Amino acid sequence: MESLSWLTELFTNNESVAHIALLYAMVIAVGVYLGKIKLFGISLGVTFVLFAGIVAGHFGFTGPLPILTFIQDFGLILFVFMIGMQVGPGFFESFGKAGVKLNGLAATIILLNIIVMFGCYYIFFDTNDPMNLPMMVGTLYGAVTNTPGLGAANEAMSSVFTEKIPQIASGYACAYPLGVLGIIGATILIKYLCGIHLDNEEKDLKSQEEQSGKVKPHMMHIEVSNKYLEGKTMLQVHNFLNRDFVCSRMLHDGHVSIPNRDTVFHLGDQMFIVCAENDAEAIMAFIGQKIEVNWEQQDQPLVSKRILVTQPSINGKTLGALHFSSVYGVNVTRVTRQGMDIFASATLPLQVGDRIMVVGPEDAVDRVANKMGNSIRRLEAPNIATIFVGVIIGILFGSLPIAIPGMPVPLKLGIAGGPLIIAILIGRYGYKVHLVTYTTTSANMMLREIGLVLFLASVGIKAGANFMDTVIQGDGLLYVLTGFLITIIPILIVGPIARMKFRFNYFTIMGLIAGSYTDPPALAYANSVCSKEAPAVGYSTVYPLTMFLRIFTAQIIVLFFCGA
């Protein structure tokens, strides 16, 4: 037995670094593997790490509280910062025409979640017990399946409770499983309440796509046949037509050239034009009809090539400032950013990670490629400096005290809200201060998931010691019930309103609900029943604002009400 004393020491010596590393490795590994198990086609995913941590903490497999707290907070900072970097580029753009309505409905769901939580608190619980309201906050964030909100609330608790900080993860753990099921179940119920037929919704989406013309690049060869254009420059044609298009090459008298704003139009000129799909008919009607052109047979063969922007010095410079046409003799026809094609307007600032379509003589295109960097290897390494510069600023920003009358302590955005806001701003405007914000999707996901599992494991381990007393012997079933009510009531109110008043497609509503609860399983279900992108569009439209509001309101609730 003495030969196994080292093993006993490893599992029982809470002060050992090896013990703490083993603790986290086991909790995270077990949680991730168990989270892959599906019940009724639904899995809890990485959130199962929380439950694995609770079990470990319950059986005394734990570590020193200061170390658990540090790992918890560091994991939270890393998690919310990478979320902010992901949603930042599209955060402000999400408030388009339909986006304003969708985000308004999402904000209504968030408000209703909070109202239902307080309603359940006053109806079902003893309001004289100071621990009940903090537990209800944990239940709220389990019901809406929002882990960053739990982190923000947990961090705000330390400002209010100076002695014994409530382990609100117990309420979160009670509400989370039914929260996932309740979101999907309530979404399905809306279909029957509103008499929706999925086949009709698919047809409506198809007709909407045809009417909108899908604003995306459309390429065509046309010949100048409008006599009015004889002798007019490219700039004059642009101004008169008032349509956005790029002419990447022109054939005049057997010679191919790269046109610029001063290029003169002549009858019979042949050109290759890139424009919005729904502008194509108007451009052809004004300039001329489609033709077939074999550019390879001309005297000056041109090539088109996608070039990757990886040179940090290019970050933030506009296409107009780079003078592609006059300096290099090439044209940029479109830019691909985060998987989406966008028009190459002169005022568009380039960002590291963009792919630009360049057309021109091969040697000139190669020179542009050298200027842009065009190195995939350079992008594979995440910009660690930008991440930690952002974290520094975020922590400083989150630590600023904001005195509000009636609050027991000054409001602080904290280590959750501060880094989140700074990450959103850096993700959107970082290029203006020459910060390279590009991070590959895989690198972002890796850092984000590491932060999340460290946070969940820490919260679970700390909550495990009191979990049985709080839940099994206490009001556990009541937390489950109230969590379920918090989940479904707002959906059953807002869903029919979105359908009957605003006439949104059911698949868009599914995405709206999944995004309002930041719930990937609900989005996965929506995608499985829809062949179009409507659920994903609805989800991505409301996700940035929802994530911000969930984190911000968590701290407001704790500081305003739990500290009263």
PDB file of C-alpha atoms in Angstrom, residues 234-245 279 282-283 286:
ATOM      1  CA  MET A 234     -16.355  56.077 -66.606  1.00  0.00           C
ATOM      2  CA  LEU A 235     -16.946  58.551 -63.771  1.00  0.00           C
ATOM      3  CA  GLN A 236     -19.668  60.357 -65.760  1.00  0.00           C
ATOM      4  CA  VAL A 237     -21.437  57.071 -66.511  1.00  0.00           C
ATOM      5  CA  HIS A 238     -21.273  56.103 -62.836  1.00  0.00           C
ATOM      6  CA  ASN A 239     -22.751  59.424 -61.707  1.00  0.00           C
ATOM      7  CA  PHE A 240     -25.516  59.447 -64.295  1.00  0.00           C
ATOM      8  CA  LEU A 241     -26.547  55.804 -63.830  1.00  0.00           C
ATOM      9  CA  ASN A 242     -26.315  56.030 -60.013  1.00  0.00           C
ATOM     10  CA  ARG A 243     -25.704  52.286 -59.786  1.00  0.00           C
ATOM     11  CA  ASP A 244     -22.774  50.621 -58.057  1.00  0.00           C
ATOM     12  CA  PHE A 245     -20.640  48.648 -60.526  1.00  0.00           C
ATOM     13  CA  ASP A 279     -28.854  46.163 -60.702  1.00  0.00           C
ATOM     14  CA  ALA A 282     -30.764  48.499 -65.306  1.00  0.00           C
ATOM     15  CA  ILE A 283     -27.056  48.554 -66.216  1.00  0.00           C
ATOM     16  CA  PHE A 286     -28.365  51.818 -70.083  1.00  0.00           C
TER      17      PHE A 286
END
